[in-house]
Amino acid sequence: MSEQTKPLVQALSQFKEKRPISFHVPGHKNGLLSGLPEELQSALQYDMTELEGLDDLHAPSGVIREAEQRLSALYQSDRSFFLVNGSTVGNLAMMYAACKPGDTVIVQRNAHKSIFHAIELTGAEPVFVSPTWDSHSNTPGAVRFARVKEAIEAYPDTKAVVLTYPTYYGVTGSELADIIQFSHSKGIPVLVDEAHGAHFVTGDAFPPSALELGADVVVHSAHKTLPAMTMASFLHIRSTLITPERIAHYLGMLQSSSPSYLLMASLDDARAYADYFTVEDQEDFLEKRLAFIDSLLAIPALQIVETDDPLKLLLRVKGYTGFELLARLEAEGIFAELADPFQVLFVLPLLKKGIEYPFSESVQRIAAAVEGLPVKEEVADESIPMDEGLSTLTYLPQELLERDTEWRSIEESVGRVAAASIIPYPPGIPLLLGGETVTERHVASLMQYLQMNAKFQGAIRANDRRIQVIID
């Protein structure tokens, strides 16, 4: 692929060819002063600042503007933005653009923690809509149209509906278009964290993007499924309810004033990768994927579960938790995206024709990981499907700051209010929200994760099984 299809990458390459002498930031001086490994030092020759010909992310008028216009054309948006602070900053910006303190927002309960941070920072008042339980993937799935409709009718002053599509596990559901259409009929914008769906635009083998289904603002983690660097993300807007200027205003406040040109170049490259992903590429990817799955199915102990997104695969071994399976895989040099009580999640590479991936070696290592495992009874399904009703917080995030707290054992915390969120990570979806009243359901789920040695972020002390609660 020619660099001329990637305007920012081309500009950086041409700038480097001039052998520039740096009397500007950054202080590594084109990598000369860096003590990083040699391979990383060479990349620093492209780690520039806003110099002549390289444009400015916060006021693009040259190559960055052209790169973002190409991005917008690909996703058919009114305007698209490069994000150098991850999808987190996109989620923050779209929330600020849609609501102000005291506004009601309807939020999918299994949202990423950045959505809950956005609620806290904006001062919005959330109404949570729980998803249905997806028994196929054994995870919380998509929300139903009927529940969102119920929430909007119960809270007619709602200023935004905030959804996650697809879930971390690649579950999309089938009612997003109906939710968007009904929300728009009430004058309510729909904001979608589509972090795991940047690749949906590459072909009809993948689900449709929320942008295609009519969402007003969509955020993509380009680094999750496209070949972009970590933190590199996109934001797209196509709306009559929220203006691009309002989004740009908040991105200008929230994004770094010294954006990384390495990240932006990788976004330009990732956009081009998706833009030139052909039907032939898709067919080749699907063939390689199917051959990989068939090889995995030949491993006697292994179970394979597919979801709505062909890039996601779930691996299970009867009688073993996902955490146990992950440890075995890592011992063989196979590193997965995450584990949960029942399975391990793989994110497959979005391969183009002619690009090879070590699938055969991977199968050998996976077979070695599960080889010789003693047969055990199947792991009891102690998961508690999430309630499909509506819920609100007992205390809003801003109210929690004024409350005294204490650490209590998890079992003794039923009926108390959580002082802060408790988040198994990954995937970064809060199991218990700050300001939420602790229920038996929360306790059972927390104990289940602790028994399986899951990793947590937030107000929990796993070693002595205590959580932080409000003193009433």
Coordinates of C-alpha atoms in Angstrom, one line a residue:
M1 CA 0.0 0.0 0.0
S2 CA 1.4 3.4 -1.0
E3 CA 2.2 5.9 1.8
Q4 CA 0.3 8.4 -0.4
T5 CA -2.9 6.7 0.9
K6 CA -1.7 7.7 4.4
P7 CA -1.2 11.5 4.4
L8 CA 0.2 11.9 7.9
V9 CA 2.5 8.9 7.6
Q10 CA 3.8 10.3 4.3
A11 CA 4.4 13.7 5.8
L12 CA 6.4 12.2 8.7
S13 CA 8.5 10.1 6.3
Q14 CA 9.3 13.2 4.1
F15 CA 10.2 15.2 7.2
K16 CA 12.6 12.6 8.4
E17 CA 14.3 12.4 5.0
K18 CA 15.3 16.1 5.4
R19 CA 17.6 14.9 8.3
P20 CA 16.3 17.7 10.6
I21 CA 18.3 19.0 13.5
S22 CA 16.2 19.4 16.6
F23 CA 16.1 22.5 18.7
H24 CA 12.6 21.8 19.8
V25 CA 10.7 19.4 22.0
P26 CA 10.6 16.4 22.7
G27 CA 13.8 16.2 24.6
H28 CA 15.1 12.9 23.3
K29 CA 16.2 14.9 20.1
N30 CA 15.0 12.4 17.5
G31 CA 16.0 9.5 19.7
L32 CA 19.7 10.6 20.1
L33 CA 19.5 11.0 23.9
S34 CA 17.3 8.0 24.5
G35 CA 18.4 5.0 26.5
L36 CA 15.6 2.8 25.1
P37 CA 16.4 -0.4 23.2
E38 CA 17.7 0.3 19.7
E39 CA 14.5 -0.8 18.0
L40 CA 12.5 1.7 20.0
Q41 CA 15.1 4.5 19.5
S42 CA 14.6 4.3 15.7
A43 CA 10.9 4.9 16.1
L44 CA 11.6 8.1 18.0
Q45 CA 12.8 9.7 14.8
Y46 CA 9.1 10.0 14.0
D47 CA 8.1 11.3 17.4
M48 CA 7.7 14.9 16.4
T49 CA 5.8 18.0 17.5
E50 CA 3.7 20.5 15.7
L51 CA 6.3 21.5 13.1
E52 CA 5.8 23.1 9.7
G53 CA 4.1 20.6 7.4
L54 CA 3.0 18.3 10.2
D55 CA -0.2 20.1 11.1
D56 CA -1.9 20.4 14.6
L57 CA -4.4 17.9 15.9
H58 CA -6.3 20.6 17.8
A59 CA -6.6 22.9 14.8
P60 CA -6.1 20.6 11.8
S61 CA -5.8 22.3 8.4
G62 CA -3.2 20.1 6.6
V63 CA -2.2 16.4 6.6
I64 CA -4.0 15.6 9.9
R65 CA -7.2 17.2 8.5
E66 CA -6.8 15.2 5.3
A67 CA -6.2 12.0 7.3
E68 CA -9.3 12.6 9.4
Q69 CA -11.4 13.4 6.3
R70 CA -10.3 10.0 4.9
L71 CA -11.4 8.4 8.2
S72 CA -14.8 10.2 8.0
A73 CA -15.3 9.0 4.4
L74 CA -14.6 5.4 5.4
Y75 CA -17.1 5.4 8.3
Q76 CA -19.5 7.8 6.5
S77 CA -19.7 10.2 9.4
D78 CA -20.3 13.9 9.5
R79 CA -16.9 14.2 11.1
S80 CA -14.3 11.8 12.6
F81 CA -11.6 12.5 15.0
F82 CA -8.2 11.0 15.9
L83 CA -8.0 10.2 19.7
V84 CA -4.6 9.9 21.4
N85 CA -5.9 9.4 24.9
G86 CA -7.7 6.1 24.2
S87 CA -11.5 5.5 23.8
T88 CA -11.7 6.8 27.4
V89 CA -11.3 10.4 26.2
G90 CA -13.9 9.8 23.4
N91 CA -16.4 8.5 26.0
L92 CA -15.7 11.5 28.2
A93 CA -16.1 14.0 25.3
M94 CA -19.4 12.5 24.0
M95 CA -20.9 12.6 27.5
Y96 CA -19.8 16.2 28.1
A97 CA -21.3 17.1 24.7
A98 CA -24.6 15.5 25.5
C99 CA -25.4 16.4 29.1
K100 CA -24.7 18.7 32.0
P101 CA -24.9 18.4 35.8
G102 CA -28.3 17.0 37.0
D103 CA -29.3 15.6 33.6
T104 CA -30.7 12.1 33.4
V105 CA -28.9 9.6 31.2
I106 CA -29.9 6.1 30.5
V107 CA -26.8 3.8 30.7
Q108 CA -26.2 0.2 29.9
R109 CA -25.3 -1.5 33.2
N110 CA -22.3 -3.5 31.7
A111 CA -20.6 -0.4 30.4
H112 CA -16.8 0.2 30.6
K113 CA -15.5 2.0 33.7
S114 CA -14.7 5.1 31.6
I115 CA -18.5 5.6 31.0
F116 CA -19.0 5.6 34.8
H117 CA -16.1 8.0 35.2
A118 CA -17.8 10.3 32.6
I119 CA -21.0 10.2 34.6
E120 CA -19.1 11.2 37.7
L121 CA -17.2 14.0 36.0
T122 CA -20.3 15.5 34.1
G123 CA -22.5 15.3 37.2
A124 CA -25.2 13.4 35.2
E125 CA -27.7 11.3 37.0
P126 CA -27.7 7.7 35.6
V127 CA -30.6 5.3 35.2
F128 CA -29.2 1.9 34.6
V129 CA -30.6 -0.6 32.1
S130 CA -29.4 -4.2 32.7
P131 CA -28.6 -6.4 29.7
T132 CA -30.0 -9.8 29.1
W133 CA -27.9 -12.7 30.1
D134 CA -26.3 -14.3 27.0
S135 CA -26.3 -18.0 27.9
H136 CA -24.2 -18.9 24.8
S137 CA -21.2 -16.8 25.9
N138 CA -22.2 -17.0 29.6
T139 CA -21.8 -13.3 29.9
P140 CA -24.0 -10.2 30.2
G141 CA -25.1 -9.4 26.7
A142 CA -27.0 -6.6 25.0
V143 CA -29.9 -4.6 26.3
R144 CA -33.4 -5.1 25.0
F145 CA -35.4 -2.5 23.2
A146 CA -38.4 -3.0 25.6
R147 CA -36.1 -2.1 28.6
V148 CA -34.8 1.1 27.0
K149 CA -38.3 2.1 26.0
E150 CA -39.5 1.5 29.6
A151 CA -36.6 3.7 30.9
I152 CA -37.3 6.5 28.5
E153 CA -41.0 6.5 29.3
A154 CA -40.2 6.5 33.0
Y155 CA -37.7 9.3 32.6
P156 CA -39.0 11.5 29.7
D157 CA -36.4 14.2 30.4
T158 CA -33.6 11.9 29.5
K159 CA -30.8 13.7 27.7
A160 CA -28.9 10.7 26.3
V161 CA -28.9 6.9 25.9
V162 CA -25.4 5.4 26.4
L163 CA -24.8 1.9 25.1
T164 CA -22.0 -0.6 24.6
Y165 CA -21.9 -2.4 21.3
P166 CA -20.5 -5.0 20.9
T167 CA -19.7 -6.3 24.4
Y168 CA -16.1 -7.2 25.2
Y169 CA -17.0 -10.8 24.1
G170 CA -18.4 -9.8 20.7
V171 CA -22.1 -10.0 21.6
T172 CA -24.2 -7.5 19.7
G173 CA -27.9 -8.4 20.1
S174 CA -30.4 -7.6 17.4
E175 CA -32.3 -4.6 18.7
L176 CA -29.9 -1.6 18.6
A177 CA -31.5 -0.1 15.5
D178 CA -34.9 -0.1 17.2
I179 CA -33.5 1.5 20.3
I180 CA -31.9 4.2 18.2
Q181 CA -35.0 4.9 16.2
F182 CA -37.2 5.2 19.3
S183 CA -34.7 7.4 21.2
H184 CA -34.5 9.7 18.2
S185 CA -38.3 9.9 18.0
K186 CA -38.1 11.4 21.5
G187 CA -35.3 13.8 20.6
I188 CA -32.7 11.8 22.6
P189 CA -29.2 11.2 21.1
V190 CA -27.7 7.7 21.4
L191 CA -24.0 7.5 22.3
V192 CA -22.2 4.2 21.7
D193 CA -19.0 2.8 23.1
E194 CA -18.1 0.6 20.2
A195 CA -14.5 0.1 21.4
H196 CA -14.4 -3.4 20.0
G197 CA -16.0 -2.7 16.6
A198 CA -13.6 -0.5 14.7
H199 CA -13.2 -3.4 12.2
F200 CA -16.9 -3.8 11.5
V201 CA -16.6 -1.5 8.5
T202 CA -14.2 -3.9 6.7
G203 CA -16.8 -6.4 5.3
D204 CA -20.2 -8.0 5.6
A205 CA -18.8 -10.9 7.5
F206 CA -18.9 -8.6 10.5
P207 CA -21.9 -7.0 12.3
P208 CA -23.0 -3.5 11.2
S209 CA -21.5 -0.6 13.1
A210 CA -23.7 1.4 15.4
L211 CA -22.9 4.4 13.2
E212 CA -24.5 2.5 10.3
L213 CA -27.5 1.7 12.5
G214 CA -28.0 5.4 13.2
A215 CA -26.1 6.2 16.4
D216 CA -25.2 9.8 17.0
V217 CA -21.7 9.4 18.4
V218 CA -19.6 6.2 18.2
V219 CA -16.2 5.7 19.8
H220 CA -13.7 3.0 18.4
S221 CA -10.6 1.6 20.0
A222 CA -8.7 1.3 16.8
H223 CA -5.9 -0.4 18.7
K224 CA -8.1 -3.3 19.8
T225 CA -8.9 -4.9 16.4
L226 CA -7.1 -2.7 13.8
P227 CA -3.3 -2.4 13.6
A228 CA -3.0 0.8 15.6
M229 CA -0.8 1.4 18.7
T230 CA -2.2 1.1 22.2
M231 CA -4.3 4.2 23.1
A232 CA -4.9 5.1 19.5
S233 CA -8.7 5.5 18.9
F234 CA -11.4 7.1 16.8
L235 CA -14.5 9.1 17.4
H236 CA -17.2 9.6 14.8
I237 CA -20.3 11.8 14.8
R238 CA -23.3 11.7 12.5
S239 CA -26.1 13.5 14.2
T240 CA -28.7 16.3 14.1
L241 CA -28.8 16.4 17.9
I242 CA -25.1 16.9 18.7
T243 CA -22.8 19.1 16.7
P244 CA -19.2 18.2 15.6
E245 CA -18.2 21.6 17.0
R246 CA -19.4 20.6 20.5
I247 CA -17.4 17.4 20.3
A248 CA -14.3 19.2 19.1
H249 CA -14.6 21.7 21.9
Y250 CA -14.5 19.0 24.6
L251 CA -11.8 17.0 22.8
G252 CA -9.7 20.1 22.8
M253 CA -10.0 20.3 26.6
L254 CA -9.6 16.7 27.4
Q255 CA -6.9 15.5 25.0
S256 CA -3.3 16.1 25.5
S257 CA -2.0 19.4 24.1
S258 CA 1.1 17.5 23.0
P259 CA -0.4 14.6 21.0
S260 CA 1.9 11.8 20.0
Y261 CA 2.7 11.8 16.3
L262 CA 3.5 8.1 16.6
L263 CA -0.1 7.4 17.8
M264 CA -1.6 9.6 15.1
A265 CA 0.5 8.0 12.4
S266 CA -0.6 4.6 13.6
L267 CA -4.2 5.8 13.3
D268 CA -3.6 7.0 9.8
D269 CA -2.1 3.6 9.0
A270 CA -4.9 1.6 10.7
R271 CA -7.6 3.6 8.8
A272 CA -5.8 2.8 5.5
Y273 CA -5.6 -0.9 6.5
A274 CA -9.4 -1.0 7.0
D275 CA -10.0 1.2 3.9
Y276 CA -8.2 -1.2 1.7
F277 CA -9.5 -4.5 3.2
T278 CA -10.9 -6.2 0.2
V279 CA -13.5 -8.9 -0.3
E280 CA -10.6 -11.2 -1.2
D281 CA -8.9 -10.3 2.1
Q282 CA -12.1 -11.1 4.0
E283 CA -12.5 -14.5 2.3
D284 CA -8.9 -15.4 3.0
F285 CA -9.3 -14.3 6.7
L286 CA -12.4 -16.4 7.1
E287 CA -10.7 -19.5 5.6
K288 CA -7.8 -19.2 7.9
R289 CA -10.1 -18.6 10.9
L290 CA -12.1 -21.7 10.1
A291 CA -9.0 -23.8 9.7
F292 CA -7.8 -22.6 13.1
I293 CA -11.1 -23.4 14.7
D294 CA -11.2 -26.8 13.2
S295 CA -7.7 -27.5 14.5
L296 CA -8.7 -26.4 17.9
L297 CA -11.8 -28.6 17.9
A298 CA -9.5 -31.6 17.2
I299 CA -8.0 -31.1 20.7
P300 CA -10.1 -33.5 22.8
A301 CA -10.4 -31.5 26.0
L302 CA -11.1 -28.1 24.3
Q303 CA -14.5 -26.5 23.7
I304 CA -14.8 -23.5 21.3
V305 CA -17.6 -20.9 21.4
E306 CA -18.1 -18.4 18.7
T307 CA -20.0 -15.1 19.2
D308 CA -21.4 -12.5 16.8
D309 CA -18.0 -11.0 16.0
P310 CA -15.8 -13.4 14.0
L311 CA -12.7 -11.9 15.6
K312 CA -13.7 -13.2 19.1
L313 CA -13.3 -16.9 20.2
L314 CA -14.0 -18.4 23.6
L315 CA -12.0 -21.4 24.8
R316 CA -13.2 -23.6 27.6
V317 CA -12.1 -26.9 29.2
K318 CA -14.7 -28.9 31.1
G319 CA -14.2 -28.7 34.9
Y320 CA -11.7 -25.8 34.7
T321 CA -12.1 -22.1 35.2
G322 CA -11.0 -19.6 32.7
F323 CA -8.3 -18.4 35.1
E324 CA -6.9 -22.0 35.4
L325 CA -6.9 -22.4 31.6
L326 CA -5.2 -19.0 31.1
A327 CA -2.4 -20.0 33.5
R328 CA -1.8 -23.2 31.5
L329 CA -1.8 -21.3 28.2
E330 CA 0.6 -18.6 29.4
A331 CA 3.0 -21.3 30.6
E332 CA 3.1 -22.4 26.9
G333 CA 3.6 -18.8 25.7
I334 CA 0.0 -18.3 24.6
F335 CA -1.4 -15.0 25.9
A336 CA -5.1 -14.3 25.7
E337 CA -7.1 -11.1 26.1
L338 CA -8.8 -12.2 29.4
A339 CA -10.2 -15.0 31.5
D340 CA -13.4 -15.2 33.5
P341 CA -14.8 -17.9 35.7
F342 CA -15.8 -20.1 32.7
Q343 CA -13.5 -19.4 29.7
V344 CA -10.6 -17.6 28.0
L345 CA -11.2 -14.9 25.4
F346 CA -9.1 -14.8 22.2
V347 CA -9.0 -11.8 19.9
L348 CA -8.0 -13.0 16.5
P349 CA -5.9 -11.0 14.0
L350 CA -7.7 -9.2 11.1
L351 CA -5.4 -10.8 8.5
K352 CA -5.1 -9.7 4.9
K353 CA -4.3 -12.2 2.1
G354 CA -0.6 -12.8 2.1
I355 CA -0.1 -12.2 5.8
E356 CA 0.7 -15.3 7.7
Y357 CA 0.1 -15.9 11.4
P358 CA 1.5 -18.7 13.6
F359 CA -1.8 -20.6 13.9
S360 CA -0.2 -24.0 13.5
E361 CA 2.3 -23.4 16.2
S362 CA -0.5 -21.9 18.4
V363 CA -2.5 -25.0 18.1
Q364 CA 0.5 -27.1 19.1
R365 CA 1.1 -24.9 22.2
I366 CA -2.6 -24.9 23.1
A367 CA -2.7 -28.7 22.8
A368 CA 0.3 -28.9 25.1
A369 CA -1.4 -26.6 27.6
V370 CA -4.4 -28.8 28.0
E371 CA -2.7 -32.1 27.5
G372 CA -2.8 -34.4 30.4
L373 CA -5.3 -32.3 32.4
P374 CA -7.1 -34.6 34.9
V375 CA -10.8 -35.0 34.0
K376 CA -12.9 -33.0 36.4
E377 CA -16.6 -32.4 36.8
E378 CA -17.8 -29.4 34.9
V379 CA -17.5 -26.1 36.7
A380 CA -20.8 -25.4 38.4
D381 CA -22.6 -22.5 36.8
E382 CA -22.9 -20.3 39.8
S383 CA -23.1 -17.1 37.8
I384 CA -26.1 -14.9 38.6
P385 CA -27.6 -13.4 35.5
M386 CA -28.1 -9.6 35.8
D387 CA -31.5 -8.3 36.6
E388 CA -33.2 -6.9 33.5
G389 CA -35.0 -4.1 35.4
L390 CA -34.1 -0.4 35.8
S391 CA -31.9 0.8 38.7
T392 CA -30.4 4.0 40.1
L393 CA -27.7 4.8 42.5
T394 CA -28.4 5.3 46.2
Y395 CA -25.8 8.1 46.3
L396 CA -24.5 9.9 43.2
P397 CA -20.8 9.9 42.7
Q398 CA -20.5 13.6 43.8
E399 CA -22.3 12.8 47.0
L400 CA -19.9 9.9 47.9
L401 CA -17.0 12.4 48.4
E402 CA -18.9 13.9 51.4
R403 CA -19.4 10.6 53.2
D404 CA -17.3 8.8 55.7
T405 CA -16.3 5.2 54.8
E406 CA -15.2 2.0 56.5
W407 CA -13.9 -1.4 55.4
R408 CA -16.3 -4.3 56.0
S409 CA -16.2 -8.0 55.1
I410 CA -18.0 -8.7 51.9
E411 CA -20.6 -11.0 53.6
E412 CA -21.5 -8.3 56.1
S413 CA -21.9 -5.6 53.5
V414 CA -25.4 -6.5 52.2
G415 CA -27.6 -3.4 52.5
R416 CA -24.7 -1.1 52.8
V417 CA -23.7 1.4 50.0
A418 CA -20.5 0.8 48.1
A419 CA -18.1 3.8 48.6
A420 CA -16.4 3.2 45.2
S421 CA -16.6 0.8 42.3
I422 CA -15.2 -2.7 42.3
I423 CA -14.0 -3.7 38.8
P424 CA -12.7 -7.1 37.7
Y425 CA -9.9 -6.1 35.2
P426 CA -9.9 -7.0 32.4
P427 CA -12.6 -6.4 31.1
G428 CA -13.0 -3.2 33.1
I429 CA -16.8 -3.6 33.6
P430 CA -17.8 -2.7 37.2
L431 CA -19.3 -5.6 39.2
L432 CA -20.4 -3.1 41.9
L433 CA -20.7 0.6 41.4
G434 CA -19.8 3.3 43.8
G435 CA -23.1 4.6 45.3
E436 CA -24.9 1.3 44.7
T437 CA -26.5 -0.6 47.5
V438 CA -24.8 -4.0 48.0
T439 CA -27.1 -7.0 47.4
E440 CA -26.8 -10.7 47.9
R441 CA -26.3 -11.0 44.2
H442 CA -23.3 -8.7 44.4
V443 CA -21.8 -10.7 47.3
A444 CA -22.2 -14.0 45.5
S445 CA -20.5 -12.7 42.4
L446 CA -17.7 -11.1 44.3
M447 CA -17.0 -14.3 46.3
Q448 CA -17.1 -16.3 43.1
Y449 CA -14.4 -14.1 41.5
L450 CA -12.3 -14.1 44.6
Q451 CA -12.3 -17.9 44.9
M452 CA -11.0 -18.0 41.3
N453 CA -8.2 -15.5 42.0
A454 CA -9.5 -12.8 39.7
K455 CA -7.8 -9.5 39.5
F456 CA -9.6 -6.3 40.7
Q457 CA -9.4 -2.6 40.6
G458 CA -11.3 -0.4 43.0
A459 CA -12.4 -0.4 46.6
I460 CA -11.7 -4.0 47.5
R461 CA -9.1 -5.7 49.6
A462 CA -8.9 -9.2 48.1
N463 CA -6.5 -10.5 50.7
D464 CA -8.9 -10.2 53.6
R465 CA -12.1 -10.0 51.5
R466 CA -13.3 -6.6 52.5
I467 CA -14.9 -3.8 50.6
Q468 CA -15.2 -0.1 51.3
V469 CA -18.7 1.0 52.2
I470 CA -20.4 4.2 53.4
I471 CA -21.0 4.8 57.1
D472 CA -24.7 5.6 57.4

